[in-house]
Coordinates of C-alpha atoms and ligand atoms in Angstrom, one line a residue:
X1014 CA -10.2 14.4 -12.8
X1015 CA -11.9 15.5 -9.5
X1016 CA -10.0 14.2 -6.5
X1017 CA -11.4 14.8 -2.9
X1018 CA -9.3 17.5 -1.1
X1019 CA -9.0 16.9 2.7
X1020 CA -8.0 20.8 3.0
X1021 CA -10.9 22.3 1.5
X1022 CA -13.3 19.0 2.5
X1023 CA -14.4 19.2 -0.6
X1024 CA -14.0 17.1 -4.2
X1025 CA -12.5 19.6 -6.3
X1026 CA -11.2 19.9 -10.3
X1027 CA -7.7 18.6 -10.1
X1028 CA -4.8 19.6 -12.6
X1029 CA -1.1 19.7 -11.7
X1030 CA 0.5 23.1 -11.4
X1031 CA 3.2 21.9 -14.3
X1032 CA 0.9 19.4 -16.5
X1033 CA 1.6 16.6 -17.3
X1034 CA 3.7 16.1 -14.7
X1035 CA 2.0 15.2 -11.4
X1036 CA 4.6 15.9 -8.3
X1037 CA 3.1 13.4 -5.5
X1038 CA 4.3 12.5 -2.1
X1039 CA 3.7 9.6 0.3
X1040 CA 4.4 9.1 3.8
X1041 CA 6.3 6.0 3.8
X1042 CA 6.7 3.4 6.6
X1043 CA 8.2 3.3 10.3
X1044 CA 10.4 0.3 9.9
X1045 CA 10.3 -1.1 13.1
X1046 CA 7.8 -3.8 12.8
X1047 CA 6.1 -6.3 10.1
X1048 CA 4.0 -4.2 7.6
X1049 CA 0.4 -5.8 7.6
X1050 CA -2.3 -5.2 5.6
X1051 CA -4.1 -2.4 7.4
X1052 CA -0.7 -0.1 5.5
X1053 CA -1.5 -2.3 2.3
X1054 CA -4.7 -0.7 2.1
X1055 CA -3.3 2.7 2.3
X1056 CA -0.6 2.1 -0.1
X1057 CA -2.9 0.1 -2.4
X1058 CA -5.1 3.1 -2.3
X1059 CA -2.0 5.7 -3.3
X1060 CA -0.8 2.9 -6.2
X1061 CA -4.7 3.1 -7.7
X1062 CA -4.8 6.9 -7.4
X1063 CA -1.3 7.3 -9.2
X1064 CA -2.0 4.3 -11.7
X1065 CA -5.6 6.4 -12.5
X1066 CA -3.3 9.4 -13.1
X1067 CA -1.2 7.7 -15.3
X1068 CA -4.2 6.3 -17.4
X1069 CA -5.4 10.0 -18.0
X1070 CA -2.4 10.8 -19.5
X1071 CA -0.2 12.7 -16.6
X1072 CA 3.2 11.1 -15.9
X1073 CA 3.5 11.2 -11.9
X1074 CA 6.6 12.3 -10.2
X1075 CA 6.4 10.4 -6.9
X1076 CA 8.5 10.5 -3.7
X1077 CA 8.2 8.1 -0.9
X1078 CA 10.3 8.4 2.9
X1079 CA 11.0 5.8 4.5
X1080 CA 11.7 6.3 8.5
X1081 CA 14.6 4.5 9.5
X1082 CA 15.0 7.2 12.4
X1083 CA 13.8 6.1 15.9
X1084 CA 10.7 8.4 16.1
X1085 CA 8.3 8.1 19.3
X1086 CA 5.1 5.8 20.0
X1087 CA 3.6 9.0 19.7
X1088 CA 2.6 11.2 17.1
X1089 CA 3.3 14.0 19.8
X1090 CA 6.8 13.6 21.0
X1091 CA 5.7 11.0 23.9
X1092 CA 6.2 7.3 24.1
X1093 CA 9.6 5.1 23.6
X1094 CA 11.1 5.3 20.4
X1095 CA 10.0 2.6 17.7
X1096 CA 13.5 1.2 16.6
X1097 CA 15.0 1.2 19.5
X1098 CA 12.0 -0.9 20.7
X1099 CA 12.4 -3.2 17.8
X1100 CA 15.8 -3.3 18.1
X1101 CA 15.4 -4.3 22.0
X1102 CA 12.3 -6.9 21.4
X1103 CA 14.3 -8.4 18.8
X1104 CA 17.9 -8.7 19.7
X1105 CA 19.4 -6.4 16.8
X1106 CA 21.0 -3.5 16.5
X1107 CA 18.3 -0.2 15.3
X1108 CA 20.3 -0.4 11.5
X1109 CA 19.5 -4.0 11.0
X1110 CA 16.0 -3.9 12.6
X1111 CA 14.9 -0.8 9.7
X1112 CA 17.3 -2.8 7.3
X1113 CA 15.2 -5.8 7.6
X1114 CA 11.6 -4.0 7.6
X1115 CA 12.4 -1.9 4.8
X1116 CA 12.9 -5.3 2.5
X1117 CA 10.0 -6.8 4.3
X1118 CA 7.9 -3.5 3.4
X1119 CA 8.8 -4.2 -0.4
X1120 CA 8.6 -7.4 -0.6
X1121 CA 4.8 -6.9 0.5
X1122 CA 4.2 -4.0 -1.9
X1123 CA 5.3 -5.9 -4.9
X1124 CA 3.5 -9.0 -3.6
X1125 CA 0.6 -6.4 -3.9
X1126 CA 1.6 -5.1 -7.7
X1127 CA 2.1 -1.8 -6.7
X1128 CA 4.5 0.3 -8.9
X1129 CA 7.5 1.5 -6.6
X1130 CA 7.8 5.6 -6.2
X1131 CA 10.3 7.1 -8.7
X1132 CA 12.5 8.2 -5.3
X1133 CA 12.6 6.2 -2.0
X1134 CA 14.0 8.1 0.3
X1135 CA 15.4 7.0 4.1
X1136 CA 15.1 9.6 6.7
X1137 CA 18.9 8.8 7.6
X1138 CA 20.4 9.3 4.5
X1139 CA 18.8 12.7 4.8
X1140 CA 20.0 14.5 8.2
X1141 CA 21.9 17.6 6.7
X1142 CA 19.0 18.1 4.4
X1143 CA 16.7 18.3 7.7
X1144 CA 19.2 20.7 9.8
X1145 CA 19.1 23.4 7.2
X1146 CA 15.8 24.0 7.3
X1147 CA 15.8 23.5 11.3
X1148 CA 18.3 26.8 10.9
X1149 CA 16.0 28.0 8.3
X1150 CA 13.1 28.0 11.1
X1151 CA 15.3 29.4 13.6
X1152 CA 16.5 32.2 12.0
X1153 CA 12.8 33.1 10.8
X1154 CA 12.1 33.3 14.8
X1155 CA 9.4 30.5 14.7
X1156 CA 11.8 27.6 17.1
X1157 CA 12.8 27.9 20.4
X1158 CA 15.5 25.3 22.6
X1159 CA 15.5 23.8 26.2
X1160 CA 17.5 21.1 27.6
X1161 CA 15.8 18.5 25.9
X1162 CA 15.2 19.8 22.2
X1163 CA 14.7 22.3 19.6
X1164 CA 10.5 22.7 18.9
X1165 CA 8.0 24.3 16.7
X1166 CA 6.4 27.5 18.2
X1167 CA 3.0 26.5 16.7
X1168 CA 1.6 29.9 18.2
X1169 CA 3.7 31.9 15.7
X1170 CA 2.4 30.0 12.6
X1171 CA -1.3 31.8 12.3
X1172 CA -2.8 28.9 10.1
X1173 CA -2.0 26.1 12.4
X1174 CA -4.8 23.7 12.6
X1175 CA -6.2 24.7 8.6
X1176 CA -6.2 20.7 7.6
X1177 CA -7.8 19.4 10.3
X1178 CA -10.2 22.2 11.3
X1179 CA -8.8 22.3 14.7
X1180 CA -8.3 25.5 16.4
X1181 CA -4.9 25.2 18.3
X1182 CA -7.1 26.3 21.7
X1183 CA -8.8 22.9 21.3
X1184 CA -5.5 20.7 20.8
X1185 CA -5.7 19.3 24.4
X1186 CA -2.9 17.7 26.1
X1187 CA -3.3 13.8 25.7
X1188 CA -0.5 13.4 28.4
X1189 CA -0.6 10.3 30.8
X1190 CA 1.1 10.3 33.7
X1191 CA 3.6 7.9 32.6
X1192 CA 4.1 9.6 29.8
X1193 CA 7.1 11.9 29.7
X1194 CA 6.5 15.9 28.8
X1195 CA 9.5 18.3 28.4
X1196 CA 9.0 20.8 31.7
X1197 CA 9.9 23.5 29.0
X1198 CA 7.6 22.7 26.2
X1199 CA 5.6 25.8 25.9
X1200 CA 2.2 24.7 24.3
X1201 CA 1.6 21.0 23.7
X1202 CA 1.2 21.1 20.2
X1203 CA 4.8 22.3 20.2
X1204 CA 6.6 19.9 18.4
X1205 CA 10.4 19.0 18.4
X1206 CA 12.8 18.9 15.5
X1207 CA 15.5 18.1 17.1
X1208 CA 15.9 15.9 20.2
X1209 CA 19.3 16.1 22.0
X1210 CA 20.8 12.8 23.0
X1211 CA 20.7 14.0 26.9
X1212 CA 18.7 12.7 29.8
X1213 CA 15.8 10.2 28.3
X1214 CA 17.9 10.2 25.6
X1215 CA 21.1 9.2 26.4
X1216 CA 21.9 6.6 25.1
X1217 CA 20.0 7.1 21.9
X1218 CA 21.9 4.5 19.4
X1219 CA 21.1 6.8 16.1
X1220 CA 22.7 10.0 16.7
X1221 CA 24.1 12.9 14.6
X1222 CA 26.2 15.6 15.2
X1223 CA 23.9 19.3 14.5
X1224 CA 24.5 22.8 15.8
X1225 CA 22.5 21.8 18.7
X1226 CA 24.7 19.7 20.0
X1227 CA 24.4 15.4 19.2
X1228 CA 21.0 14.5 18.5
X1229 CA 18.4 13.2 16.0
X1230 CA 15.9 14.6 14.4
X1231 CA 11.8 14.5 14.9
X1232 CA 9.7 12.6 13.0
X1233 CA 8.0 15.7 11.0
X1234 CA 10.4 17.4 9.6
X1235 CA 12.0 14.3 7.2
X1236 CA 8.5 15.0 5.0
X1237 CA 9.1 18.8 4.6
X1238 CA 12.6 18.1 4.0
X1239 CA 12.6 15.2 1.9
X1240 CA 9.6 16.3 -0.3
X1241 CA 10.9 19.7 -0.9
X1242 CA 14.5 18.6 -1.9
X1243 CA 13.0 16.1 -4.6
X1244 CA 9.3 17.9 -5.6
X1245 CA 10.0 22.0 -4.9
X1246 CA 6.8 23.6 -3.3
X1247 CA 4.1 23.5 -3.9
X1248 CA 3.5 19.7 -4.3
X1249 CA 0.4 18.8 -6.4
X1250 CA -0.8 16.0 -4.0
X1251 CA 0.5 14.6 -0.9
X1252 CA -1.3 11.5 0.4
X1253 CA -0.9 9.5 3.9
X1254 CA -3.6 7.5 6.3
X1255 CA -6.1 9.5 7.8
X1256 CA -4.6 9.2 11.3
X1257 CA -1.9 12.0 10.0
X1258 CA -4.3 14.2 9.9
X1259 CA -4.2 15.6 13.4
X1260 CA -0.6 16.2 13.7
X1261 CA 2.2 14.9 11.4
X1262 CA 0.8 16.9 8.6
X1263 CA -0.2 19.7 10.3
X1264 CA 3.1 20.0 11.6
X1265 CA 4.3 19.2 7.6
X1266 CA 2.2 21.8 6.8
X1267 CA 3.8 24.8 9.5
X1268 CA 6.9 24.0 9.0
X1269 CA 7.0 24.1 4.9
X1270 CA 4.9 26.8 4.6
X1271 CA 7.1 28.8 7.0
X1272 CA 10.4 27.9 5.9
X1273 CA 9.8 28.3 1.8
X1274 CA 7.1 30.9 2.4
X1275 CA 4.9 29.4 -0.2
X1276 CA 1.6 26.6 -0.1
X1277 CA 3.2 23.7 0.7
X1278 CA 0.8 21.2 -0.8
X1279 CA -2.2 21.6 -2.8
X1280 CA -4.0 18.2 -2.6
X1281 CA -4.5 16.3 0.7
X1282 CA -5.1 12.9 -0.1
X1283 CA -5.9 10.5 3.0
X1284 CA -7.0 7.0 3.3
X1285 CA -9.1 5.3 6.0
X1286 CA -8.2 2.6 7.6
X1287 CA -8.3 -1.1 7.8
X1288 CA -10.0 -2.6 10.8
X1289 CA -10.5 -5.5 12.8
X1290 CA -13.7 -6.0 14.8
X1291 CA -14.1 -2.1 15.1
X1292 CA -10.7 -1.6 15.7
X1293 CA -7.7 0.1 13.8
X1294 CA -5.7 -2.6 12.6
X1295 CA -2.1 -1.6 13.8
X1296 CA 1.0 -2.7 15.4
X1297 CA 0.6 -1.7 18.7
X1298 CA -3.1 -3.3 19.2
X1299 CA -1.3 -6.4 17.8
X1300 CA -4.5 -7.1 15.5
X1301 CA -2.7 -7.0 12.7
X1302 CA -2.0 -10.3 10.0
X1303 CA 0.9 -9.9 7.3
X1304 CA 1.7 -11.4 3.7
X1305 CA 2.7 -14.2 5.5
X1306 CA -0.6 -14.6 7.6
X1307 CA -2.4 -14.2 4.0
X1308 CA -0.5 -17.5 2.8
X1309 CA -1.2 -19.5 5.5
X1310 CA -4.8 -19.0 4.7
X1311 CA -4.4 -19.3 1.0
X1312 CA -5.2 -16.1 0.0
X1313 CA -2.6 -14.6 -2.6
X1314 CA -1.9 -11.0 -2.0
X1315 CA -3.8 -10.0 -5.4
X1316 CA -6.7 -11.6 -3.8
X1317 CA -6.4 -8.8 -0.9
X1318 CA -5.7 -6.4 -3.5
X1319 CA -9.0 -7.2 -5.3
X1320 CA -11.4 -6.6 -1.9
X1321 CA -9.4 -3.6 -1.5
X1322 CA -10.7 -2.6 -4.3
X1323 CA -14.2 -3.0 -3.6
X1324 CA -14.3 0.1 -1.0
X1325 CA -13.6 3.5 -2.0
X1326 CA -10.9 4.8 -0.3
X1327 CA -12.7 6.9 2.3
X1328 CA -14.7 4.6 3.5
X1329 CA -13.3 2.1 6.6
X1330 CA -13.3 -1.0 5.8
X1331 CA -14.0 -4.0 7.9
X1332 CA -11.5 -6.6 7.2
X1333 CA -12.4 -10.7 8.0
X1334 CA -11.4 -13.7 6.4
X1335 CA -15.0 -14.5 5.3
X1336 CA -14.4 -11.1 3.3
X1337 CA -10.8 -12.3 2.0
X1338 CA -12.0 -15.9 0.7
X1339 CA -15.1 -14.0 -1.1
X1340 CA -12.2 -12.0 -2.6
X1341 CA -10.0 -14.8 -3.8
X1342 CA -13.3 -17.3 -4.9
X1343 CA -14.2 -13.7 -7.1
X1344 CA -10.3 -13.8 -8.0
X1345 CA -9.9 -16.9 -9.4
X1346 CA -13.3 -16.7 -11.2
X1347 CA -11.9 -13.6 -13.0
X1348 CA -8.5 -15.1 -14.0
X1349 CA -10.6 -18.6 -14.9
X1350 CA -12.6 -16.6 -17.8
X1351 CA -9.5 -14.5 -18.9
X1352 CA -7.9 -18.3 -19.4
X1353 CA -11.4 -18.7 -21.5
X1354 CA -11.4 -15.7 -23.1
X1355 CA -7.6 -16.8 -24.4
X1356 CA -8.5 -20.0 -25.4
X1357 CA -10.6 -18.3 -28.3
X1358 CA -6.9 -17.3 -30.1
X1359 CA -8.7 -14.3 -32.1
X1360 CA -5.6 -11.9 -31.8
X1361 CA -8.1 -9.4 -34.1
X1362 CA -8.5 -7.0 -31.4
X1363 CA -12.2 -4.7 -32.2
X1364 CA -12.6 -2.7 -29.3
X1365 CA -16.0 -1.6 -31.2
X1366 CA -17.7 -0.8 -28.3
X1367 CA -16.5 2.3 -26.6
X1368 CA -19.0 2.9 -24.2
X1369 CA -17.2 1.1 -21.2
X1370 CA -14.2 2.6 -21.6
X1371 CA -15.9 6.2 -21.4
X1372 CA -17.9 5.1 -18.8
X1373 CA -14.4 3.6 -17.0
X1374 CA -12.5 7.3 -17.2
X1375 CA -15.6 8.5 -15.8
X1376 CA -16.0 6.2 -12.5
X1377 CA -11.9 6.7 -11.8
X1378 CA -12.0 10.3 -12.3
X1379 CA -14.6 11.0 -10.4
X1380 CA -12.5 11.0 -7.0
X1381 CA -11.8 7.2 -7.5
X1382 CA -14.8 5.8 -8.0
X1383 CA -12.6 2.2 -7.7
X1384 CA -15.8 -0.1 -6.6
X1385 CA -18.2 1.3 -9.5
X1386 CA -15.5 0.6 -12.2
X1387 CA -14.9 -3.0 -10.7
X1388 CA -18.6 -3.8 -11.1
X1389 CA -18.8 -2.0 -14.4
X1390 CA -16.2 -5.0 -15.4
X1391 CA -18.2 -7.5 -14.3
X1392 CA -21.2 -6.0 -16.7
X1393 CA -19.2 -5.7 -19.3
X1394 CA -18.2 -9.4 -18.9
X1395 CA -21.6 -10.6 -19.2
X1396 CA -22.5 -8.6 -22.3
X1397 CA -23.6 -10.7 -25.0
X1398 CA -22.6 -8.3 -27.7
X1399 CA -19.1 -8.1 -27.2
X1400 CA -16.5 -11.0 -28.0
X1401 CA -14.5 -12.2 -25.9
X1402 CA -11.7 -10.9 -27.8
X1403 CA -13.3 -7.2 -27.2
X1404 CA -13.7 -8.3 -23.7
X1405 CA -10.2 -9.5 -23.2
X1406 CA -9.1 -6.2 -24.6
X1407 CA -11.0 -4.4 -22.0
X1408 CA -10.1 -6.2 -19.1
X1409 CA -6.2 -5.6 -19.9
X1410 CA -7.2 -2.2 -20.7
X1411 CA -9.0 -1.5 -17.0
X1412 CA -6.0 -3.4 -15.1
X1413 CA -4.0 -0.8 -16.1
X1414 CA -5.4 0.9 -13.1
X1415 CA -6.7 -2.2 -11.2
X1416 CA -3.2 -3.7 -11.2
X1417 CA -3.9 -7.2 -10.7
X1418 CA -1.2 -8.4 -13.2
X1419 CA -4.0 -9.8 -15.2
X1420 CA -2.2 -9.7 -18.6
X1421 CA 0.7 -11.9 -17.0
X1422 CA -1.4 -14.4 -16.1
X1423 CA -0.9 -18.2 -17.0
X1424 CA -2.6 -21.5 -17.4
X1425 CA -0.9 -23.6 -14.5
X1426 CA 0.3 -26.9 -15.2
X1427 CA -1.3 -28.5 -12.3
X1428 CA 2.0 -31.0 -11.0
X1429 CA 0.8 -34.8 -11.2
X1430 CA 1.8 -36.2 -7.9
X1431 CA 4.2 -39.0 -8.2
X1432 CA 2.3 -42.2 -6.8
X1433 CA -0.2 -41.1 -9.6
X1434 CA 2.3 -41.3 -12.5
X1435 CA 3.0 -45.1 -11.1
X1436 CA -0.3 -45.9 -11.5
X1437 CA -0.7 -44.4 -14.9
X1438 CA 2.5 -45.9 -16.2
X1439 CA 1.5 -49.4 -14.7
X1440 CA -2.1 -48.7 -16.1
X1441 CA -0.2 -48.2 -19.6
X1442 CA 1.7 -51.4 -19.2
X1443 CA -1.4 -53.6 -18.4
X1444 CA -3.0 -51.8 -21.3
X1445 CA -0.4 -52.8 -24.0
X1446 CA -1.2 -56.3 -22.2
X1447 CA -4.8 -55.6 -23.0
X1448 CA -5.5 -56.8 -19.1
X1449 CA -8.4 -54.4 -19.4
X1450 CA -9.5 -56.2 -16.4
X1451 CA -6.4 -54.8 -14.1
X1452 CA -6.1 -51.4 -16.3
X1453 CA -10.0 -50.3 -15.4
X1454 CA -8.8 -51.2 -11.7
X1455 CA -6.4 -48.7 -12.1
X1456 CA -8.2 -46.2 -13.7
X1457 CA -10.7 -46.4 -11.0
X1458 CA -8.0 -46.4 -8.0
X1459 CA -6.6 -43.0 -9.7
X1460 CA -10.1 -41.6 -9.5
X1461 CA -10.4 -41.9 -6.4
X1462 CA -7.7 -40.2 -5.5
X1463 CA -8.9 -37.2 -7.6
X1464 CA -7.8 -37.6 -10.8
X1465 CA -8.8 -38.3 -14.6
X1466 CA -6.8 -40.2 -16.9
X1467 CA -7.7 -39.9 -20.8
X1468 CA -6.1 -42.6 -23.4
X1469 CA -4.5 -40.7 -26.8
X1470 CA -3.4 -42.2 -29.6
X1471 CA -0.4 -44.4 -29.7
X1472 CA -1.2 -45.2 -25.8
X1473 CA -0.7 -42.0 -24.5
X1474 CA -2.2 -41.0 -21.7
X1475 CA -3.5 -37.5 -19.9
X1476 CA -4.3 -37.1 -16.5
X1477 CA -6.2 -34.3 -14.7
X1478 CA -6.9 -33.0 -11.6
X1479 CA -10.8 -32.7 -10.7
X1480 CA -11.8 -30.0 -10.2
Ligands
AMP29 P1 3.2 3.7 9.9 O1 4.3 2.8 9.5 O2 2.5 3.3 11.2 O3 3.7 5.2 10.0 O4 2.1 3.6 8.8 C1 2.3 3.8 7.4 C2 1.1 4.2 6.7 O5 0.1 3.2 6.8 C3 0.4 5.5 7.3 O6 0.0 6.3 6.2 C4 -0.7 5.0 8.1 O7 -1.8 5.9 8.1 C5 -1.1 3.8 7.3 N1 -1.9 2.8 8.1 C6 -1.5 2.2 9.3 N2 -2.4 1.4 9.8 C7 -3.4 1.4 8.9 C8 -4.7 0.7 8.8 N3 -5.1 -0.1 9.7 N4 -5.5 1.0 7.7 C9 -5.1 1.9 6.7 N5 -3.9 2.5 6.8 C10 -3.1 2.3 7.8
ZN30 ZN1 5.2 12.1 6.5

């Protein structure tokens, strides 16, 4: 498998340190807000990479957070604090607000078929975990306290900046003038990781007790904390959007690698994003459309996953609804000629030719290679020398990775409306009359209305939808 590495920018061999086993974290979701499609595409993205891994025959260990804590509107320590926002904007308290997110997250990732992690795990159900290695910094000398909180001396950790190729002289202060800075913050890449529940923070409704006084943790240090309890160190691949880049794993990065002393992770996997007319789609530009939005416009979620997976996962990609419906109409064609391909009832299975399946490991393993092996399905379906019996096989076979449910699917028994079951009944009636006259009426009335109606034997009757 080669699998691009964002800390050496380059695509590199990939094994895990302890084969088969593949340790693999996620950054999970803020639960503050509605998860929308712009994080589908990200987690989509993970599910593929982890469901390619499986297929080569590695079993992944992975690790998700979820963060349930407050953390700020900004990456770096400024802004309001997310929950509390929600909480305020919605008339709940901060518990029920991530309560009700976090189902809302997982009903949209198994609307999207993706396999859950092995361990979800909340930020809050994690503080004690988080303090230790707060102390663990401290007593190393890399952490130093004001009024407000406990931070990160980035200055003392000499690799700060290695994932992102920024050198911490160039990290320039994005402050706005509403936008409050601790007085005492040494370097602005200092980050906290540990707020105290004074001045700004007050009245902060999530709060723990920690030998800094009442408080709550920053965002950063759930991922080191979290991932290191459940995966050790190094982790074979870590994997999050692209905008983490920058900071949150940087900061991952410094405080892991100082604490435990060892690499913390050895491939950076990141995702670009999902836009909107150029833009980011994301919850505070408010561009953003949900599961919910996608039914509305009767597009199924397995239809988004499908046009996710016609960009590799680098690339941006422009989402519209002219895009989406393209997605579903190639969506339904697919599940239309696996209904086909069923219909033959061959359950010989020949799987003669080879070729595509070789050719398949090859596209997926070569850094996910997702788009090539989606049209290399499509060729395969228009070979003339396979049978659909071969082809069906294949198709299961590829979804493995694709994950469009594809082997669950079933022929729909389209529901007859009632007022066209009176007509048919009445049409039967007429017919065992023979008034041919009044039955043809009727068969013509239910046409119009977009139906078919077929006489069987013993004056049975059918009746389809047109299509
Ligand atoms: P958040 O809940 O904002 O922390 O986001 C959760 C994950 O979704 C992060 O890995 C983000 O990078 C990712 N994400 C957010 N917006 C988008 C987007 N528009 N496209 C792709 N990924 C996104
Ligand atoms: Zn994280």
């Amino acid at each position: 498998m080669r699998l691009y590495n964002t800390l050496t920018r380059k695509i590199e061999d990939f094994a895990p340190l302890n084969p088969p086993i593949v340790t693999f974290y996620s950054c999970g979701p803020t639960v503050y807000d509605y998860t929308h499609i712009g994080h589908m595409r990200t987690y989509t993205n993970n599910d593929l990479l982890k469901r390619t891994l499986i297929y080569l025959g590695y079993q992944v260990k992975h690790v998700m957070n979820t963060t349930d804590v407050g953390h700020l509107t900004g990456d770096d320590d400024t802004g309001e604090d997310k929950l509390e926002k929600g909480a305020k904007k919605t008339g709940k308290t901060v518990w029920d607000v991530a309560k009700f997110y976090t189902e809302y997250f997982f009903k949209t990732i198994h609307a999207l078929n993706i396999i859950d992690p092995d361990i979800v795990c909340p930020a809050t159900k994690h503080i004690d975990e988080m303090i230790k290695m707060i102390k663990k910094l401290e007593a190393k000398g890399y952490t130093y306290e004001t009024k407000e909180a406990i931070y990160f001396d980035v200055s003392k950790f000499k690799n700060y900046g290695k994932l992102s190729g920024q050198k911490l002289e160039e990290k320039i202060q994005k402050a706005r003038e509403e936008v409050h800075i601790d007085p005492e913050k040494k370097h602005p890449a200092d980050f906290a990781l540990w707020f105290k529940r004074v001045g700004r923070f007050a009245d902060h409704t999530m709060h723990w007790d920690s030998p800094w006084g009442d408080g709550f943790p920053g965002w950063h240090i759930e991922c080191s904390a979290m991932s290191t309890k459940y995966l050790g160190q190094p982790i074979d691949i870590h994997s999050g959007g692209v905008d983490h880049i920058p900071v949150h794993h940087e900061n991952e990065i410094a405080q892991s690698e100082t604490a435990n002393n060892t690499q913390f992770v050895r491939f950076w996997f990141h995702n670009n994003f999902l836009m909107v007319n150029n833009q980011k789609m994301s919850k505070s530009l408010g561009n953003f459309y949900t599961i919910d939005d996608l039914e509305k416009n009767q597009i199924e979620p397995l239809a988004i996953r499908y046009l996710f997976l016609q960009t590799h996962y680098r690339q941006v990609m422009n989402f519209t609804w002219q895009s989406a419906k393209a997605a579903q109409n190639a969506f339904n064609n697919l599940k239309k000629i696996i209904l086909t391909y069923k219909s033959y009832k061959t359950n010989k299975s020949y799987m003669s030719n080879k070729s595509y399946k070789t050719y398949f490991s090859s596209f997926i393993s070569d850094d996910l290679q997702i788009p090539k092996a989606l049209s290399l399905m499509w060729q395969m379906i228009d070979d003339k020398n396979l049978s659909p019996q071969e082809k069906l096989d294949l198709i299961y076979d590829f979804d493995q990775v694709f994950g469009l449910n594809l082997k669950s699917l079933k022929e729909k028994k389209e529901k007859i409306p009632e007022n066209i079951i009176k007509l048919a009944e009445l049409r039967k009636k007429y017919r065992q009359e023979k008034n041919f006259e009044k039955s043809d009426e009727l068969r013509k009335q239910i046409e119009d209305l977009g139906y078919t109606i077929k006489d069987l034997k013993n004056n049975q009757y059918e009746i389809k939808k047109l299509t």
